[in-house]
Short mmCIF file of C-alpha atoms and ligand atoms in Angstrom, two decimals:
data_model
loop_
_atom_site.label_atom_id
_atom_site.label_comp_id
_atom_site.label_asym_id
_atom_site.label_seq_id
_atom_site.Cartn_x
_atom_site.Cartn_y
_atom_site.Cartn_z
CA UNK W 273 -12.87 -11.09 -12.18
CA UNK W 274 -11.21 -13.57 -14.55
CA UNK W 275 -9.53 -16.73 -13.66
CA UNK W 276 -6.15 -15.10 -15.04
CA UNK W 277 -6.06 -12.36 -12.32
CA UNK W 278 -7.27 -14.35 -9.81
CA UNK W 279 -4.39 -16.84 -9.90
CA UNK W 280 -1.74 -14.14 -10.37
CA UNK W 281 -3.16 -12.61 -7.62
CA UNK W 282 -3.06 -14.91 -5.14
CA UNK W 283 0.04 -14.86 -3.19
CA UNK W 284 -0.76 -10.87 -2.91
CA UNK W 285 -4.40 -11.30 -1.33
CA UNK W 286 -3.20 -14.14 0.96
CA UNK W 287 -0.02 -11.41 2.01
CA UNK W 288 -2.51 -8.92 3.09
CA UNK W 289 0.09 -6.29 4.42
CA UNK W 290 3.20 -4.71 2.66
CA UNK W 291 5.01 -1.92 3.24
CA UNK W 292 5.29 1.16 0.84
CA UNK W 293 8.78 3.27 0.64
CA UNK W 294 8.92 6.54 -0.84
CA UNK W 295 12.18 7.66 -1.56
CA UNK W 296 14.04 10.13 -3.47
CA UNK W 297 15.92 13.58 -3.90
CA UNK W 298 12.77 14.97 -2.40
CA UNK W 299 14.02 13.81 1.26
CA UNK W 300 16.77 16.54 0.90
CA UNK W 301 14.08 19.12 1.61
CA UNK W 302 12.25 17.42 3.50
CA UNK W 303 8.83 18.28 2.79
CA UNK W 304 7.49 15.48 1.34
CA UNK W 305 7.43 14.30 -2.38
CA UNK W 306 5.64 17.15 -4.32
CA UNK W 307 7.05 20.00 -3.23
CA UNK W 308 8.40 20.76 -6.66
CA UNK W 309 5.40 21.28 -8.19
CA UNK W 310 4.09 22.96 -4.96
CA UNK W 311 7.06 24.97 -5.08
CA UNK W 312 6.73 25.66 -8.35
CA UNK W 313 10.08 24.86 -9.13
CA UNK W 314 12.10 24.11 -12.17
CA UNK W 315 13.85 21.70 -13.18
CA UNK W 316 16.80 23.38 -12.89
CA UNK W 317 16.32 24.55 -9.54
CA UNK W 318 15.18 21.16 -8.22
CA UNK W 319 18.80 19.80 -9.66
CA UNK W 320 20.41 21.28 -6.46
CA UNK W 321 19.42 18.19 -4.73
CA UNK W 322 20.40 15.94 -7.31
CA UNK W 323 23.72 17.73 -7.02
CA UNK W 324 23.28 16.99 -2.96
CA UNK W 325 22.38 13.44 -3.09
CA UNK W 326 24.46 11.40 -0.95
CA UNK W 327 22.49 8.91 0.74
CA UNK W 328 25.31 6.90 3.03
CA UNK W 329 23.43 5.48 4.77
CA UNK W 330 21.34 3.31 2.13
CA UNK W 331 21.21 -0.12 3.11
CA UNK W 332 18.09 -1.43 1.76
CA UNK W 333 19.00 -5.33 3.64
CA UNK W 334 17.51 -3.02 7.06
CA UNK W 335 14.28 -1.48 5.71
CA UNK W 336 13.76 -5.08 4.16
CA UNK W 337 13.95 -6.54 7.59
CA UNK W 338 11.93 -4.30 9.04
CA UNK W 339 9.48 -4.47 7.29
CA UNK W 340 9.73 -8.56 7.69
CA UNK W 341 9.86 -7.59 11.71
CA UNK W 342 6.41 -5.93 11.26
CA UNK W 343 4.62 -8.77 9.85
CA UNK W 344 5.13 -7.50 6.09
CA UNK W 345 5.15 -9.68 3.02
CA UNK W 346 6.37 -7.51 0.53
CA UNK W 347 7.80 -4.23 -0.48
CA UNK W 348 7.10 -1.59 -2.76
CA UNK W 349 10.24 0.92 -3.36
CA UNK W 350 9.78 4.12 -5.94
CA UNK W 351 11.90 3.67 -8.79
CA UNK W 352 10.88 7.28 -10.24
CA UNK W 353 8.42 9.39 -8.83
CA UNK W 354 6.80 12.64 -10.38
CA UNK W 355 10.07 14.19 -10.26
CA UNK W 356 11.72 12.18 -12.59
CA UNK W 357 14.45 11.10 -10.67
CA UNK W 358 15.61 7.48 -11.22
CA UNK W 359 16.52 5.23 -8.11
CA UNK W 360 18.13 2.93 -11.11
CA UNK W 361 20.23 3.10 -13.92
CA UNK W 362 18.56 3.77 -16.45
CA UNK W 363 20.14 4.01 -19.67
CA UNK W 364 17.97 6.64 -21.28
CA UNK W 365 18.83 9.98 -18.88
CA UNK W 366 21.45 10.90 -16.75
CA UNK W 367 19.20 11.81 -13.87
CA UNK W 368 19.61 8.71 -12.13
CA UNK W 369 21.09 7.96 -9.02
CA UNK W 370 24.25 6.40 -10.60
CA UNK W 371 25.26 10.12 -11.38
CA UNK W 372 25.20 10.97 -8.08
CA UNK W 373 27.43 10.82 -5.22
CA UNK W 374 25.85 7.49 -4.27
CA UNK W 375 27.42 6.30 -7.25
CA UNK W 376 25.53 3.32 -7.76
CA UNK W 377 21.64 1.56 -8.66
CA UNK W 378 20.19 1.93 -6.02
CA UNK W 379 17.37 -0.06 -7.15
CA UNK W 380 19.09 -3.34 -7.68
CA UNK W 381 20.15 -3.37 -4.37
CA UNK W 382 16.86 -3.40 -2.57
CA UNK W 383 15.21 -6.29 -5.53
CA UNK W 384 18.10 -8.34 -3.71
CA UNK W 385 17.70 -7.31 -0.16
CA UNK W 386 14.26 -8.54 -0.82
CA UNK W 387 14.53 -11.66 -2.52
CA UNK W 388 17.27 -12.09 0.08
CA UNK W 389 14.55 -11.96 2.97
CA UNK W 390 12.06 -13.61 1.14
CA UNK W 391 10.21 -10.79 0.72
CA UNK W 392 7.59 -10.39 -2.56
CA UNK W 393 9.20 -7.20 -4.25
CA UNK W 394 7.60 -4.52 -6.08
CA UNK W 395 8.57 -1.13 -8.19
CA UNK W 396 6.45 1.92 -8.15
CA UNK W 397 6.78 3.90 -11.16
CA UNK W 398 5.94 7.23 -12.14
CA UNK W 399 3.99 7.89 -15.42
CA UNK W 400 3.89 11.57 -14.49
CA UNK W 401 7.63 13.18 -15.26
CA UNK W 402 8.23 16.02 -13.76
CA UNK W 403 11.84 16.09 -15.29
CA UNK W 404 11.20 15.44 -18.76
CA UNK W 405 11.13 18.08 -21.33
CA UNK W 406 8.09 16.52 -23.30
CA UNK W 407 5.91 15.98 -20.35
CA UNK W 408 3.23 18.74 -19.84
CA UNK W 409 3.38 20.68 -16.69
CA UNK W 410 1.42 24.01 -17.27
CA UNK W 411 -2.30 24.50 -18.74
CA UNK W 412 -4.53 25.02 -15.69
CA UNK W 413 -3.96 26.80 -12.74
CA UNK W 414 -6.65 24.97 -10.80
CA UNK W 415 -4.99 21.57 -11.71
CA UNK W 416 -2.42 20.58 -9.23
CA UNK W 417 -0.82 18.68 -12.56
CA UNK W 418 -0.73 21.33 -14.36
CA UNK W 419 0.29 24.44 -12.25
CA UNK W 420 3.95 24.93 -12.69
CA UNK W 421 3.87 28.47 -14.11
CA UNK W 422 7.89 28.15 -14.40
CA UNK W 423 6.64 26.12 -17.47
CA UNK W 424 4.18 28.64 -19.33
CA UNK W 425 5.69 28.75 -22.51
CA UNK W 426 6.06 24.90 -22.49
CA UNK W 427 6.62 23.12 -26.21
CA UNK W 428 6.48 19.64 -25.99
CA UNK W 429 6.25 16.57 -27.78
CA UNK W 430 4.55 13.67 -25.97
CA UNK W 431 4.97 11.35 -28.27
CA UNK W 432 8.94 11.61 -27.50
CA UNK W 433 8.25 11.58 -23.66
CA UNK W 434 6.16 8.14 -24.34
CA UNK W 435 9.03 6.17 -26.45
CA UNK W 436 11.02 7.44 -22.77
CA UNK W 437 8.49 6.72 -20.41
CA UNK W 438 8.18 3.44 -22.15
CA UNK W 439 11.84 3.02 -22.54
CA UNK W 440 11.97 2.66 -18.96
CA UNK W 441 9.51 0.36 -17.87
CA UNK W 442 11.41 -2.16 -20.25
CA UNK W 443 14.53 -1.43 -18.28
CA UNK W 444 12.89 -2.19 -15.09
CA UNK W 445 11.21 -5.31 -16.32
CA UNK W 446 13.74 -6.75 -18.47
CA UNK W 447 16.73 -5.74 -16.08
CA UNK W 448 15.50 -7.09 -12.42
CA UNK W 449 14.88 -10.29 -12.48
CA UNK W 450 11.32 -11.37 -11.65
CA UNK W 451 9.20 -8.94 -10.07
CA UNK W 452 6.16 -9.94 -8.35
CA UNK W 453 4.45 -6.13 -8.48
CA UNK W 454 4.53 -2.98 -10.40
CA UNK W 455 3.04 0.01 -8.95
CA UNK W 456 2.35 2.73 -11.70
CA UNK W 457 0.96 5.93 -10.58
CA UNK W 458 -1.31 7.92 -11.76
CA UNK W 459 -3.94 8.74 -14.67
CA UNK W 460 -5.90 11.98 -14.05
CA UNK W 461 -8.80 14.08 -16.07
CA UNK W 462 -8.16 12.70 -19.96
CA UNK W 463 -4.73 11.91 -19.45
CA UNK W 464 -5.50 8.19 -18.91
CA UNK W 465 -5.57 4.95 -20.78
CA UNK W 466 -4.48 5.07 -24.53
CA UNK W 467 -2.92 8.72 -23.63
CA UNK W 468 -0.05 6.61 -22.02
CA UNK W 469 -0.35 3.71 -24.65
CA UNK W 470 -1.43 1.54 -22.02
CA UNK W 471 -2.39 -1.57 -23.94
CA UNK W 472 0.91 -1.61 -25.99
CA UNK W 473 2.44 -0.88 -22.63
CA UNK W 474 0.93 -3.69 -21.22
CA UNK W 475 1.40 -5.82 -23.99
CA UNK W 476 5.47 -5.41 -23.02
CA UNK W 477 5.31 -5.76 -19.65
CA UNK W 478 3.42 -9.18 -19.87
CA UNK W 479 5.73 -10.40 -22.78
CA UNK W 480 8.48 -10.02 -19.97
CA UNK W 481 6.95 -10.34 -16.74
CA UNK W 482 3.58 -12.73 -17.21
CA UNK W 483 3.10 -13.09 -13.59
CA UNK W 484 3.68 -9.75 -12.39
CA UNK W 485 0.84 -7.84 -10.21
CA UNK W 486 -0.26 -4.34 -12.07
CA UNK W 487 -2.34 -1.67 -10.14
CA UNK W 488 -5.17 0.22 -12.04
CA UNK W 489 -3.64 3.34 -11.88
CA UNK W 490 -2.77 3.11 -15.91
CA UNK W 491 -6.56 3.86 -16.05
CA UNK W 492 -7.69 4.65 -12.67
CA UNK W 493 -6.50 6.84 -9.80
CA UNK W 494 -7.36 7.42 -6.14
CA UNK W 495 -10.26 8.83 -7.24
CA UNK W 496 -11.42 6.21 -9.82
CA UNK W 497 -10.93 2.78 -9.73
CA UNK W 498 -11.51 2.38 -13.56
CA UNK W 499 -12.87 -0.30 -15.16
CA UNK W 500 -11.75 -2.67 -13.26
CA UNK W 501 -14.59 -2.35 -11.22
CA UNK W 502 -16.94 -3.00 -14.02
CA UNK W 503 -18.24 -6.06 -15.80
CA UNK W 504 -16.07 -5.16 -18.51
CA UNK W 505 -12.86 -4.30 -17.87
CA UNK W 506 -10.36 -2.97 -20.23
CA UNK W 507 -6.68 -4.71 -21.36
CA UNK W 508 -4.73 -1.80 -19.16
CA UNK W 509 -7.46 -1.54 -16.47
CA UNK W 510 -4.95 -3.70 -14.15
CA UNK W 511 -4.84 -6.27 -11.16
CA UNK W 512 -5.87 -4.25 -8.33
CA UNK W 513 -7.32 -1.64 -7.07
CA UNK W 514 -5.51 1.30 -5.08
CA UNK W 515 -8.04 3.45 -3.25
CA UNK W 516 -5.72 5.81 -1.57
CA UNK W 517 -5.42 6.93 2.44
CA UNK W 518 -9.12 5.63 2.43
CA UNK W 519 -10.89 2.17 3.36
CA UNK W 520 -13.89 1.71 0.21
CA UNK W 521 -16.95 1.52 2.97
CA UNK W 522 -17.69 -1.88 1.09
CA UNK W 523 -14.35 -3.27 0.12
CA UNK W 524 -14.06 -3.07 -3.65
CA UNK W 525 -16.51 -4.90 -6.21
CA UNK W 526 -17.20 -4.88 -10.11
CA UNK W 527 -20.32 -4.20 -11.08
CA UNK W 528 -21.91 -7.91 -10.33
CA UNK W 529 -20.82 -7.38 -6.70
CA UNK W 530 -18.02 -9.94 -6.86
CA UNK W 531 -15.08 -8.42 -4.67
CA UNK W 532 -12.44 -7.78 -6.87
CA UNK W 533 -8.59 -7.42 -5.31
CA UNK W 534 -7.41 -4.05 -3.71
CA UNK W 535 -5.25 -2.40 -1.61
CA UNK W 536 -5.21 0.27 0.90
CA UNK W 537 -1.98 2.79 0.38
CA UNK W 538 -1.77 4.74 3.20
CA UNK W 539 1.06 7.05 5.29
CA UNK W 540 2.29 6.63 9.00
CA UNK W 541 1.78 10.50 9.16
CA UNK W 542 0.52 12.86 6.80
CA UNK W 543 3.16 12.45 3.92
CA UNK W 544 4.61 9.91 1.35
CA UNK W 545 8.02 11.35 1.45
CA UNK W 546 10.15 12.41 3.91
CA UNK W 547 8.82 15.46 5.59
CA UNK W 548 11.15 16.97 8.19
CA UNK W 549 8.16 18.76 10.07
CA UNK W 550 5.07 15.99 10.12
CA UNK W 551 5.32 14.12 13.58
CA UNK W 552 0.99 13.56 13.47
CA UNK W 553 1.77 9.72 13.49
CA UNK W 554 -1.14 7.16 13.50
CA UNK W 555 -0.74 4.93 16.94
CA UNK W 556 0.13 1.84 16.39
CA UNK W 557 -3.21 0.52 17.47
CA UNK W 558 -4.68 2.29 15.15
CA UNK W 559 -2.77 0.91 12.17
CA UNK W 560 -3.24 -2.40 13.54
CA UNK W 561 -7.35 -1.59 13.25
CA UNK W 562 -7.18 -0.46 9.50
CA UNK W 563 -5.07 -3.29 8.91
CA UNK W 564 -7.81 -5.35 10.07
CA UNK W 565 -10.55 -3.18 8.49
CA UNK W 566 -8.98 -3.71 5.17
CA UNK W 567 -8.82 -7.84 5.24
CA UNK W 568 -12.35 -7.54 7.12
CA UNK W 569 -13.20 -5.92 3.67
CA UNK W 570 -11.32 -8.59 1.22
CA UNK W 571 -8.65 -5.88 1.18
CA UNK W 572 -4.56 -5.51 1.88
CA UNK W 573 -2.55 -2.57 3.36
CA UNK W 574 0.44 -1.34 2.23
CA UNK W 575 2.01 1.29 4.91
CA UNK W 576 4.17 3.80 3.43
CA UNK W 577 7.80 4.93 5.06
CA UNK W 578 9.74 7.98 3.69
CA UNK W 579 13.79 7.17 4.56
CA UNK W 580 15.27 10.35 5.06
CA UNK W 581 17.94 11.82 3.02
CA UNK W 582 20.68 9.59 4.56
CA UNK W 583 18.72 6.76 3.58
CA UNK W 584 17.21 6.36 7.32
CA UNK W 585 13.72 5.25 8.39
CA UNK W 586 12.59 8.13 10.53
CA UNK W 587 12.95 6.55 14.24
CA UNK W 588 9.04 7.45 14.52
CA UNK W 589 8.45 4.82 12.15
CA UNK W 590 10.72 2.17 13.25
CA UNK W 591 8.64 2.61 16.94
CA UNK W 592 5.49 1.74 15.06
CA UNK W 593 6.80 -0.85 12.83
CA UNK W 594 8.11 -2.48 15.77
CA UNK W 595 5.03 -2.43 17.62
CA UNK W 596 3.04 -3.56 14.88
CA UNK W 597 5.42 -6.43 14.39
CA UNK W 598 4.50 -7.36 18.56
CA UNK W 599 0.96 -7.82 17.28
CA UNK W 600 1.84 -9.52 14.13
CA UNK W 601 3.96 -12.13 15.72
CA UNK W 602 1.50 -13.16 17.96
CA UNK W 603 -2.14 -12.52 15.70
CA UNK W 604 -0.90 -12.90 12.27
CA UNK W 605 -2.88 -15.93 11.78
CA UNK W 606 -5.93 -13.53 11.54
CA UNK W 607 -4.59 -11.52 8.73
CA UNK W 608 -2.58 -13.95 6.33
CA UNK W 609 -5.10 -15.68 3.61
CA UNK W 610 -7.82 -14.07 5.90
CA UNK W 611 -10.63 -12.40 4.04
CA UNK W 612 -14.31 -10.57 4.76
CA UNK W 613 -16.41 -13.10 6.86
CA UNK W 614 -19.60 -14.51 6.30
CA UNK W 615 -20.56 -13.33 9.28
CA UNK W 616 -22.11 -9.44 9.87
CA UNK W 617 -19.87 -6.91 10.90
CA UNK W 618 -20.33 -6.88 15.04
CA UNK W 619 -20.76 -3.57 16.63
CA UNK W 620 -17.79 -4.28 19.30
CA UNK W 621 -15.21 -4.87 16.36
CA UNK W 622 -14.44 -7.15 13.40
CA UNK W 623 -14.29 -10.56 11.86
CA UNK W 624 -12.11 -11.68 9.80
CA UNK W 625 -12.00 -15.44 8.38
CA UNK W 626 -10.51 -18.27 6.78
CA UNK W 627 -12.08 -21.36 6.05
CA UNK W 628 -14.54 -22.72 8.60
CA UNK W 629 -12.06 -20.57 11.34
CA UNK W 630 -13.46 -16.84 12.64
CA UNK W 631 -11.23 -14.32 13.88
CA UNK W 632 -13.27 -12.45 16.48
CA UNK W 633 -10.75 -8.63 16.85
CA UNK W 634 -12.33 -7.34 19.91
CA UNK W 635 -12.00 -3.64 20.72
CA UNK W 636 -14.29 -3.02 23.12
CA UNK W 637 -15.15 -4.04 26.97
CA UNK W 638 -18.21 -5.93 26.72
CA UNK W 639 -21.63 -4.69 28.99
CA UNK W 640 -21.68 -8.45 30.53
CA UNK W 641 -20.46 -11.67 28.71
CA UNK W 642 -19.56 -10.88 24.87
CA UNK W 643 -22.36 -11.88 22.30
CA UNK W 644 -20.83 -13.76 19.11
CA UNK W 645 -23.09 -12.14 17.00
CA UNK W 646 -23.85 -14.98 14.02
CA UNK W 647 -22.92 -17.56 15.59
CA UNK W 648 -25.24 -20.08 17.54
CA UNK W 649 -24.13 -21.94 20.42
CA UNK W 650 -24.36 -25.22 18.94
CA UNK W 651 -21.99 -24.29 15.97
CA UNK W 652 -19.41 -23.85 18.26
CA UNK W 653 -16.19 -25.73 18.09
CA UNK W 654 -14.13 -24.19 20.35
CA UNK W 655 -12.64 -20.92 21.53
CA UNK W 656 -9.08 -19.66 22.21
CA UNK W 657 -7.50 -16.64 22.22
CA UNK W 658 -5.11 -16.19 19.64
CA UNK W 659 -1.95 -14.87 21.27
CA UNK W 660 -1.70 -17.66 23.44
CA UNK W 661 -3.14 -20.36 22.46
CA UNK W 662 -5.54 -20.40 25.98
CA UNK W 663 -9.12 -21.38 25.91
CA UNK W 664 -11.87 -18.81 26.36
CA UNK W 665 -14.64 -19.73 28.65
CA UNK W 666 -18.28 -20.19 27.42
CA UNK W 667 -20.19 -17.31 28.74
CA UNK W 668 -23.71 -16.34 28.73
CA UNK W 669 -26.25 -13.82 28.92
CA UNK W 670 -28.42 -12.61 31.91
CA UNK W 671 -31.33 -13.27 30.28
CA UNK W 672 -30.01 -16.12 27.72
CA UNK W 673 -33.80 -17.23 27.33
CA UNK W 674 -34.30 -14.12 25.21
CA UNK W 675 -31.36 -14.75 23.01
CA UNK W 676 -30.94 -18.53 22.27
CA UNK W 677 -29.59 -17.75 18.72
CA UNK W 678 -26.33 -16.24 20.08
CA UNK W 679 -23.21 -17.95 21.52
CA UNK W 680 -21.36 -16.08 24.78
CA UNK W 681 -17.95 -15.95 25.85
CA UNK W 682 -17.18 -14.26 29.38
CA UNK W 683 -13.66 -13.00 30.05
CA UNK W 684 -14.03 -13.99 33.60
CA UNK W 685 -14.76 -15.87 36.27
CA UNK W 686 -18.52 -15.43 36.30
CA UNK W 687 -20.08 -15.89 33.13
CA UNK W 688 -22.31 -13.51 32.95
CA UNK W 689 -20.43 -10.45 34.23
CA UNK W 690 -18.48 -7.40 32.90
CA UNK W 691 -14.24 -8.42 32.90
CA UNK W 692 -11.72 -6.18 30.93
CA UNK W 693 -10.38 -7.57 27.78
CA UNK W 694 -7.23 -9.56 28.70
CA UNK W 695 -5.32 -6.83 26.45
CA UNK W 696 -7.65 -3.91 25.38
CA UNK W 697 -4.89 -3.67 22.40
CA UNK W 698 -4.88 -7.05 20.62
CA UNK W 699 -7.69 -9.50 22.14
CA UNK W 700 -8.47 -11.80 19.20
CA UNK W 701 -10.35 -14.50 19.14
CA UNK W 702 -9.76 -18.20 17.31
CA UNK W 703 -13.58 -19.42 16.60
CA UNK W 704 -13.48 -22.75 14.96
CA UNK W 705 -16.80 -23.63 13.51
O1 LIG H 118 3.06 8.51 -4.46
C1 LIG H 118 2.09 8.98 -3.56
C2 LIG H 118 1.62 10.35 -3.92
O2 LIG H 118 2.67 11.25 -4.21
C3 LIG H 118 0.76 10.10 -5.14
N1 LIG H 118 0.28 8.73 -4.94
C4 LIG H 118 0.81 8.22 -3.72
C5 LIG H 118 0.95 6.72 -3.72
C6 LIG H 118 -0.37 11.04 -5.11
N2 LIG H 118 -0.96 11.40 -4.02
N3 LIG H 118 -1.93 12.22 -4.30
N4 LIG H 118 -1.97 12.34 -5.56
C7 LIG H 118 -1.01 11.64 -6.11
C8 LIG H 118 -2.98 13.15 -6.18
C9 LIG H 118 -2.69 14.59 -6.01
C10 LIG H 118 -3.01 15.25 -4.83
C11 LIG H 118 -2.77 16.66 -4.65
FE1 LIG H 118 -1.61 17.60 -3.37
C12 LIG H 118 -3.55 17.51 -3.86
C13 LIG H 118 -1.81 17.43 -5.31
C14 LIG H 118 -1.95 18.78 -4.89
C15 LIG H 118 -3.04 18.83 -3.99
C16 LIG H 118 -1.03 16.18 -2.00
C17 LIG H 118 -1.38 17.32 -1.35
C18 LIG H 118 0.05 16.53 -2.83
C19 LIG H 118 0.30 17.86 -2.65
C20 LIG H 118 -0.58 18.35 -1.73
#
């Protein structure tokens, strides 16, 4: 990784967690954020909601603060997605949420909600278009790009839905102040690369916005990371990479095995948008886990929400992000400007670390005192646990002659006895070397 992206980078691999919002007319039907191309719908038809849009209940200033609540650095809002509708005002299309009964850019509004909180702020952009005549949405039925048989007889003229596509990324980065992230999505088969006129797109962004965080997904996709994870990566080939609603079993590396920045997108339930009938949440505890998993990995996580048509943050959601904020308060120390530890992975949970400082996240009741796996006795420091500060007690094993490479802890009295976990949920370890 070059020096240039690794100092660009930096405030975004020390934030570790973010939080994703997917919003658009697509919460009017409330089944998540492709059903007009799963619908097959055209555009025409899919302009009933744009007629409907009347989100009064859009106040950015509350998703930003809960999302600061949970323990989340910054925020990622969808400016366009695939269907072409534009949460700003763009100058170059009247589909835009200024033409709708909300009357106003809704964009601007959450950039300052965010800066207002001090939160890093980020636009997610959609190189797919969905809306706009030149963009190609029929050729293979297999392709879930290009299945909209409403479009058969399609004539279009790329070039024209470039100078647009391009159009608008200027607007966003010449017209918002200083954004810290831009979140483009997505390359697939050949469309990828120079198809979009990445490098001249590029070129702009940086002439406006030299510090701003790009994901790979100019090149890459969930499915490929692109060249970014190779020895030689390309001008467009971007900051990070964006494996989607799955943790890389090895973090993310180029080709010489350096770890190279990423980020784990991922849903609450099963969709990006708002999706009326999807109530298979993850528990709490588990998103706390993949959190970890991801900085255990050199990774961050950004968790999606999908406000509802009002503008709401499904009440689901709010449950988790509050819990998740309980943990955060009290174990964020583990996760901020944490990273993959030196030390294995141990088969009762994870480590992260920082410095000389181990974060032992254990998840499981140990068989008799808990074996810091790595980490002799001698090159012990000391021991607390995390939420509160309180010191752990040294513990040992039953038969310590047979491991004398391996420190103890005991959660109890005796040391070398069985104890629950003081909170089976969030028992983490400080281990100062
Ligand atoms: O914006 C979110 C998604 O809409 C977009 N990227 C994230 C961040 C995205 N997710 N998946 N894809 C793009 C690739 C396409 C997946 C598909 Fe399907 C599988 C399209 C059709 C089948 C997912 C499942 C969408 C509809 C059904």
């Amino acid at each position: 990784m070059n020096q240039e992206i690794r100092e660009r980078t930096k405030w975004f691999m020390d934030a570790r967690f973010g939080m994703f919002i997917h919003w658009g007319l697509y919460s009017i039907p409330a089944c998540g954020e492709w059903i007009m191309s799963q619908k097959e719908m055209t555009v025409e038809e899919y302009r009933t909601y744009f007629e409907q849009f009347d989100p009064v209940d859009y106040d950015p200033k509350k998703w930003v603060k809960l999302a600061k609540e949970a323990g989340m650095k910054y925020a990622v809002l969808t400016a366009k997605h695939h269907d072409g509708f534009c949460l700003f005002d763009s100058k170059l299309t009247d589909y835009k949420a200024t033409n709708t009964k909300a009357g106003r850019d809704l964009v601007r509004e959450f950039v300052d909600a965010c800066r207002e909180e001090d939160l890093r702020v980020g636009l997610y952009f959609s190189i797919i278009d969905w809306h706009h005549p030149d963009f190609p949405k029929f050729g293979d039925r297999q392709h879930p790009m290009r299945n909209n048989k409403a479009y058969e007889n399609e004539e279009i003229d790329f070039e024209r839905y470039l100078e647009y596509m391009h159009g608008q990324v200027k607007e966003l980065v010449t017209g918002y102040g200083k954004l810290d992230l831009l979140w483009f999505d997505f390359s697939y088969d050949d469309m990828t690369g120079e198809k979009w006129k990445a490098t001249e797109l590029i070129k702009m962004v940086r002439s406006y916005q030299p510090d701003v965080i790009i994901d790979n997904r100019l090149e890459g996709s969930g499915e490929s990371h692109g060249s970014i994870a190779t020895e030689h990566p390309l001008f467009y080939s971007g900051d990070f990479a964006s494996p989607e609603q799955i943790i890389p079993p090895k973090g993310v590396c180029d080709e010489k095995g350096e770890p190279i920045p990423w980020e784990l997108c991922t849903t609450m339930n099963n969709h990006w948008g708002y999706c009326k009938f999807d109530h298979q949440y993850k528990t709490p505890q588990m998103l706390v886990r993949k959190l970890v998993e991801c900085v255990s990995k050199d990774g961050n996580m950004i968790l999606n929400v999908g406000p509802d048509a009002k503008g709401n943050i499904p009440q689901e959601s709010i449950n988790i992000l509050t819990d998740l904020g309980k943990w955060m308060s009290k174990n964020k120390e583990s996760i901020y400007g944490c990273g993959i530890s030196k030390l294995e992975k141990p088969d009762w949970g994870r480590y992260t670390q920082k410095g000389n400082t181990i974060y032992a996240h254990v998840y499981e009741t140990p068989l008799g005192a808990l074996p810091l796996y790595g980490i002799a006795p001698d090159k012990l420091d000391k021991i607390t646990y995390l939420a509160d500060g309180s010191e752990v007690r040294r513990g040992e094993a039953w038969n310590t002659a047979l491991y004398p490479d391996i420190a103890f802890i005991s959660f109890g009295e005796d040391p070398v006895f069985t104890y629950p976990l003081p909170d089976e949920k969030d028992t983490v370890l400080k281990i100062e070397l």
